[in-house]
PDB file of C-alpha atoms in Angstrom:
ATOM      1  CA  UNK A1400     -18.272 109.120 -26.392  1.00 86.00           C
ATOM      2  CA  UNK A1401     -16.692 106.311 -27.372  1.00 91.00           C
ATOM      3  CA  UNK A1402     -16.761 102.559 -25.501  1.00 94.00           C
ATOM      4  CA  UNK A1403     -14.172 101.661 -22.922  1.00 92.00           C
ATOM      5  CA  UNK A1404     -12.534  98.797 -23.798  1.00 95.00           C
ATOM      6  CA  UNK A1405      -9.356  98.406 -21.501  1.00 94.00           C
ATOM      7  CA  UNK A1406      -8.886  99.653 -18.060  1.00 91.00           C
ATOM      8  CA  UNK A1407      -5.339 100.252 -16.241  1.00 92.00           C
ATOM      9  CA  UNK A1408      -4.063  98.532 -13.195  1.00 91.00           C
ATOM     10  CA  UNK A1409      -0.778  99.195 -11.381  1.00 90.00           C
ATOM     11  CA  UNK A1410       0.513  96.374  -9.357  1.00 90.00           C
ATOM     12  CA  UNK A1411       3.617  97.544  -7.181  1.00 89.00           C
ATOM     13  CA  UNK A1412       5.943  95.937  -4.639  1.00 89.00           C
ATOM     14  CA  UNK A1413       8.211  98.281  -1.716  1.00 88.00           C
ATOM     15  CA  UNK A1414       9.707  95.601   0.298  1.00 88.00           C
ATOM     16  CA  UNK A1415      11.747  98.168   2.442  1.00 89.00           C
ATOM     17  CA  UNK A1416       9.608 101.532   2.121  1.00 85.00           C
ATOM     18  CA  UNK A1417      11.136 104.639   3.367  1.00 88.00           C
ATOM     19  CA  UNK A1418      14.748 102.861   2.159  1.00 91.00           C
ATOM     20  CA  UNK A1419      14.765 103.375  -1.849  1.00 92.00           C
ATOM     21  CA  UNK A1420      18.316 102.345  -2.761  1.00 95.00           C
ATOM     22  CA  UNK A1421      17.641  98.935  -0.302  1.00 95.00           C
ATOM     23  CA  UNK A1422      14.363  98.143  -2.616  1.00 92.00           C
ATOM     24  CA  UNK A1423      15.850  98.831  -5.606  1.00 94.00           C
ATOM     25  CA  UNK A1424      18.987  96.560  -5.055  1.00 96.00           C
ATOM     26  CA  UNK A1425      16.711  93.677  -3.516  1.00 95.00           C
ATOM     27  CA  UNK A1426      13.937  94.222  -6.803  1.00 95.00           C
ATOM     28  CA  UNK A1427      17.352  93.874  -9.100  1.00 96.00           C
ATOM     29  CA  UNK A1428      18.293  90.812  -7.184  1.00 96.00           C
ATOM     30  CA  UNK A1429      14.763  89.422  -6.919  1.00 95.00           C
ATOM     31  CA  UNK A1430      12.398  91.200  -9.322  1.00 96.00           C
ATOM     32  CA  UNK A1431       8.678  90.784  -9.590  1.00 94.00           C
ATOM     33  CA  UNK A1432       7.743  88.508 -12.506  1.00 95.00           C
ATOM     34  CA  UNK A1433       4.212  87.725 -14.414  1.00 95.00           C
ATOM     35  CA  UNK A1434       4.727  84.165 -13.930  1.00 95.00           C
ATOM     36  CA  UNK A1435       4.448  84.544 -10.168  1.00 93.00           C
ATOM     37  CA  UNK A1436       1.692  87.011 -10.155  1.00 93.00           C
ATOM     38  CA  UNK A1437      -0.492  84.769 -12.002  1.00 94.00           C
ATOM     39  CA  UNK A1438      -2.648  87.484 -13.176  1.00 95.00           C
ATOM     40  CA  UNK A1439      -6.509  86.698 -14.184  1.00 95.00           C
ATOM     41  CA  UNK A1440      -9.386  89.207 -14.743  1.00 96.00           C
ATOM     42  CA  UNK A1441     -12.643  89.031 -15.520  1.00 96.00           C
ATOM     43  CA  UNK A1442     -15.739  91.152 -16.282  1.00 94.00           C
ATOM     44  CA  UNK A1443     -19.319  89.722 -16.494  1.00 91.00           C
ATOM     45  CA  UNK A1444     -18.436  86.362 -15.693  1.00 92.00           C
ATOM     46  CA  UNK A1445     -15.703  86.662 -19.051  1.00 95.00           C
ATOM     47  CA  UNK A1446     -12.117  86.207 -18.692  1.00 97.00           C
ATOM     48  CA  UNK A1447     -10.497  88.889 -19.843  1.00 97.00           C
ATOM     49  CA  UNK A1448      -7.027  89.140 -21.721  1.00 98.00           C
ATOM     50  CA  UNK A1449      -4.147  91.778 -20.663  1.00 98.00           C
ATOM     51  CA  UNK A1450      -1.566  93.673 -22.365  1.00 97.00           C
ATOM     52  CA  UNK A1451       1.443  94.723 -20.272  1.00 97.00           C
ATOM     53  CA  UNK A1452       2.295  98.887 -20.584  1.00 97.00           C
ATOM     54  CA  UNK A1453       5.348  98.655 -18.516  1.00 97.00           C
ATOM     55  CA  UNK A1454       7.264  96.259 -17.265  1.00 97.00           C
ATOM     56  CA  UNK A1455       9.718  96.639 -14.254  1.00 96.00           C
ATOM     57  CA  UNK A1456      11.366  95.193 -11.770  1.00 96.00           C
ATOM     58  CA  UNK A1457       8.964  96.288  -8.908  1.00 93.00           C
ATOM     59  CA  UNK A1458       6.036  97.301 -10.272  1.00 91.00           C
ATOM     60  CA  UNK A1459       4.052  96.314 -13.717  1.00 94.00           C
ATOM     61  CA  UNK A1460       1.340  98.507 -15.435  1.00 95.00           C
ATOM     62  CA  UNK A1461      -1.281  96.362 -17.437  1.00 96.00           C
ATOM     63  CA  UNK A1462      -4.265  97.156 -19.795  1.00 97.00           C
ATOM     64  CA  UNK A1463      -7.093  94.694 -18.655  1.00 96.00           C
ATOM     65  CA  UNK A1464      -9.105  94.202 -22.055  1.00 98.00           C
ATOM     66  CA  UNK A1465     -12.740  93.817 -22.534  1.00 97.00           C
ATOM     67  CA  UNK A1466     -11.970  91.358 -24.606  1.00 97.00           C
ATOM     68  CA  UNK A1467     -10.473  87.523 -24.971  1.00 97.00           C
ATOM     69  CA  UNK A1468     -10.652  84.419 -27.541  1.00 96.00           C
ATOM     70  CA  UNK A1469     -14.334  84.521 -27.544  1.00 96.00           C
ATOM     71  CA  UNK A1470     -14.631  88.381 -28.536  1.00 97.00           C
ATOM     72  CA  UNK A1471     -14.757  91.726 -27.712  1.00 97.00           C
ATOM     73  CA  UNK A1472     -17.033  93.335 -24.784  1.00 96.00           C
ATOM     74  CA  UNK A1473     -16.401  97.267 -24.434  1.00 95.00           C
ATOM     75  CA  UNK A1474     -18.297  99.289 -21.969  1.00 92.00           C
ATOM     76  CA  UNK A1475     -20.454 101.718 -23.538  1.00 93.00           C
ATOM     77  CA  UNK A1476     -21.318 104.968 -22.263  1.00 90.00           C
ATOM     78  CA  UNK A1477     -23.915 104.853 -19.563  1.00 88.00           C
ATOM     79  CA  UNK A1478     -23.140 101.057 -18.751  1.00 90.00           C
ATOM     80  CA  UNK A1479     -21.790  99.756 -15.610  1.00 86.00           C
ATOM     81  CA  UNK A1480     -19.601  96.700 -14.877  1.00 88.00           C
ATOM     82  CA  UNK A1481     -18.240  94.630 -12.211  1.00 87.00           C
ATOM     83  CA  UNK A1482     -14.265  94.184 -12.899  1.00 90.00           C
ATOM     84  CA  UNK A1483     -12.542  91.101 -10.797  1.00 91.00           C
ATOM     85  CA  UNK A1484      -8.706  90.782 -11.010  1.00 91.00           C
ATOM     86  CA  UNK A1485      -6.409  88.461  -9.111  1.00 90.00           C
ATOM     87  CA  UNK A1486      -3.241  88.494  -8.490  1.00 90.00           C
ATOM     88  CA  UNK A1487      -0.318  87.194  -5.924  1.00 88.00           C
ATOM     89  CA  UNK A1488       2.550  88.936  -4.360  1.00 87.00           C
ATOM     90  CA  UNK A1489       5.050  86.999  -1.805  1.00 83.00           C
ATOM     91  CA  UNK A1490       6.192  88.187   1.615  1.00 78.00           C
ATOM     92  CA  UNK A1491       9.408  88.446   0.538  1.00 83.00           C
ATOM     93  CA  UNK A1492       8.140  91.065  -2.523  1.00 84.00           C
ATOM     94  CA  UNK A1493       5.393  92.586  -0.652  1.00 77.00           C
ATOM     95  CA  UNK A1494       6.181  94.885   1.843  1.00 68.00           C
ATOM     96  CA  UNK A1495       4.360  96.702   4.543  1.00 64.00           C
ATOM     97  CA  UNK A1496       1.690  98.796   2.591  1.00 60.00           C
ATOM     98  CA  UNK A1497      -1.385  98.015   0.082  1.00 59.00           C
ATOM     99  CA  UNK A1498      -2.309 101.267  -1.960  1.00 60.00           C
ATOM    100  CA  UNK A1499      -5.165 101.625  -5.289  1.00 60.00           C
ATOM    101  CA  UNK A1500      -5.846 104.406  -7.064  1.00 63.00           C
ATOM    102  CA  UNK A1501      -8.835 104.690  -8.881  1.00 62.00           C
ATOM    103  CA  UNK A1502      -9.279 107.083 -11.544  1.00 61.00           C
ATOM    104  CA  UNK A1503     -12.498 106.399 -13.304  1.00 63.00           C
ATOM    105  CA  UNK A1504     -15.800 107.214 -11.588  1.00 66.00           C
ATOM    106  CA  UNK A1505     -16.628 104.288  -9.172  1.00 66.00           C
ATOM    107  CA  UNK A1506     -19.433 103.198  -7.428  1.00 68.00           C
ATOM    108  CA  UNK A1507     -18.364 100.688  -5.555  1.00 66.00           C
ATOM    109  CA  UNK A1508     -14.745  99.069  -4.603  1.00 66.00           C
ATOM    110  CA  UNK A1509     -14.205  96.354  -2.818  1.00 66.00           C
ATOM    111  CA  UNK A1510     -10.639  94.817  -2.047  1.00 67.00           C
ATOM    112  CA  UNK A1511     -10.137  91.259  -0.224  1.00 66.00           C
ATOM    113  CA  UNK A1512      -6.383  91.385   1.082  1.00 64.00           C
ATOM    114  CA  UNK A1513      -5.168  88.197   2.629  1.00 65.00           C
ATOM    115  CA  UNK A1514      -1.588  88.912   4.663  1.00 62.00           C
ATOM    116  CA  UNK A1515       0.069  86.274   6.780  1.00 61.00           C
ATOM    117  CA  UNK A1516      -1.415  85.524   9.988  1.00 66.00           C
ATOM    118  CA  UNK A1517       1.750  87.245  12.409  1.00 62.00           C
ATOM    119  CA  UNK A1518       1.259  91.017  10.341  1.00 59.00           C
ATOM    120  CA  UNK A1519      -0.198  93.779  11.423  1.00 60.00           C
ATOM    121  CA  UNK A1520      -2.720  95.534   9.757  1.00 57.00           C
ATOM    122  CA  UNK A1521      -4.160  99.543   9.512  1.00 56.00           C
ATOM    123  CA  UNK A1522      -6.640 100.597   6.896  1.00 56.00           C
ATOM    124  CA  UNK A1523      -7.597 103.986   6.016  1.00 56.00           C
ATOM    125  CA  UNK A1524      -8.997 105.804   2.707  1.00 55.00           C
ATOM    126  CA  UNK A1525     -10.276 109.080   0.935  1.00 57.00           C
ATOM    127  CA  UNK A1526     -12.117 110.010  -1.515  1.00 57.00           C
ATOM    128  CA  UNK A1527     -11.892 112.504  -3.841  1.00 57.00           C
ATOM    129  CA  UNK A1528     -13.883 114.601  -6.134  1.00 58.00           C
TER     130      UNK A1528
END
């Protein structure tokens, strides 16, 4: 097997869900931009650099790398790793939902949300096998 040495996140914004043509004429008007995501990532106390896969105006796919100016730091088979990534997302982006998928085995997930003080909140999950 060979090391891992980038793992995929999705970040993606439904400011009206339920009402597709309304969030895709508000993301045209006001689309979601790296510069106000201010994405960071790290992975054994390293910062880790990222490499955009697609880029649009309400969501963004991006490669975190085990890797940055310092050097390279795959996973190797049989290893296990603590990934931390940051990122923020306005109320006026956001929308009314907060999904992750996670498709490589995993221990252990742990999500800190923080959502204005007047929303209301529901959480549920599943796993799969």
């Amino acid at each position: 097997m060979e090391p891992v040495t980038r793992y995929l996140i999705r970040i993606s914004v439904d400011r009206y869900p339920g009402e597709p043509e309304r969030s895709n004429a508000h993301y045209r008007q006001h689309p979601l931009t790296w510069n106000e995501l201010a994405l960071s990532a790290t992975c054994r106390g390293e910062a880790m650099r990222w490499e955009a896969k697609h880029d649009r105006d309400a969501f963004k796919e991006v490669w975190l790398l085990f890797e940055n100016g310092q050097g390279r730091f795959p996973l190797y088979p049989g290893e296990s790793v603590w990934i931390e990534y940051a990122y923020s997302v306005g109320d006026e982006k956001w929308g009314r939902w907060f999904q992750r998928a996670v498709r490589l085995p995993t221990e252990h997930l742990e999500a800190q949300l923080v959502y204005p003080p007047c929303s209301t909140r529901s959480f549920g999950g599943r796993r799969r096998r």
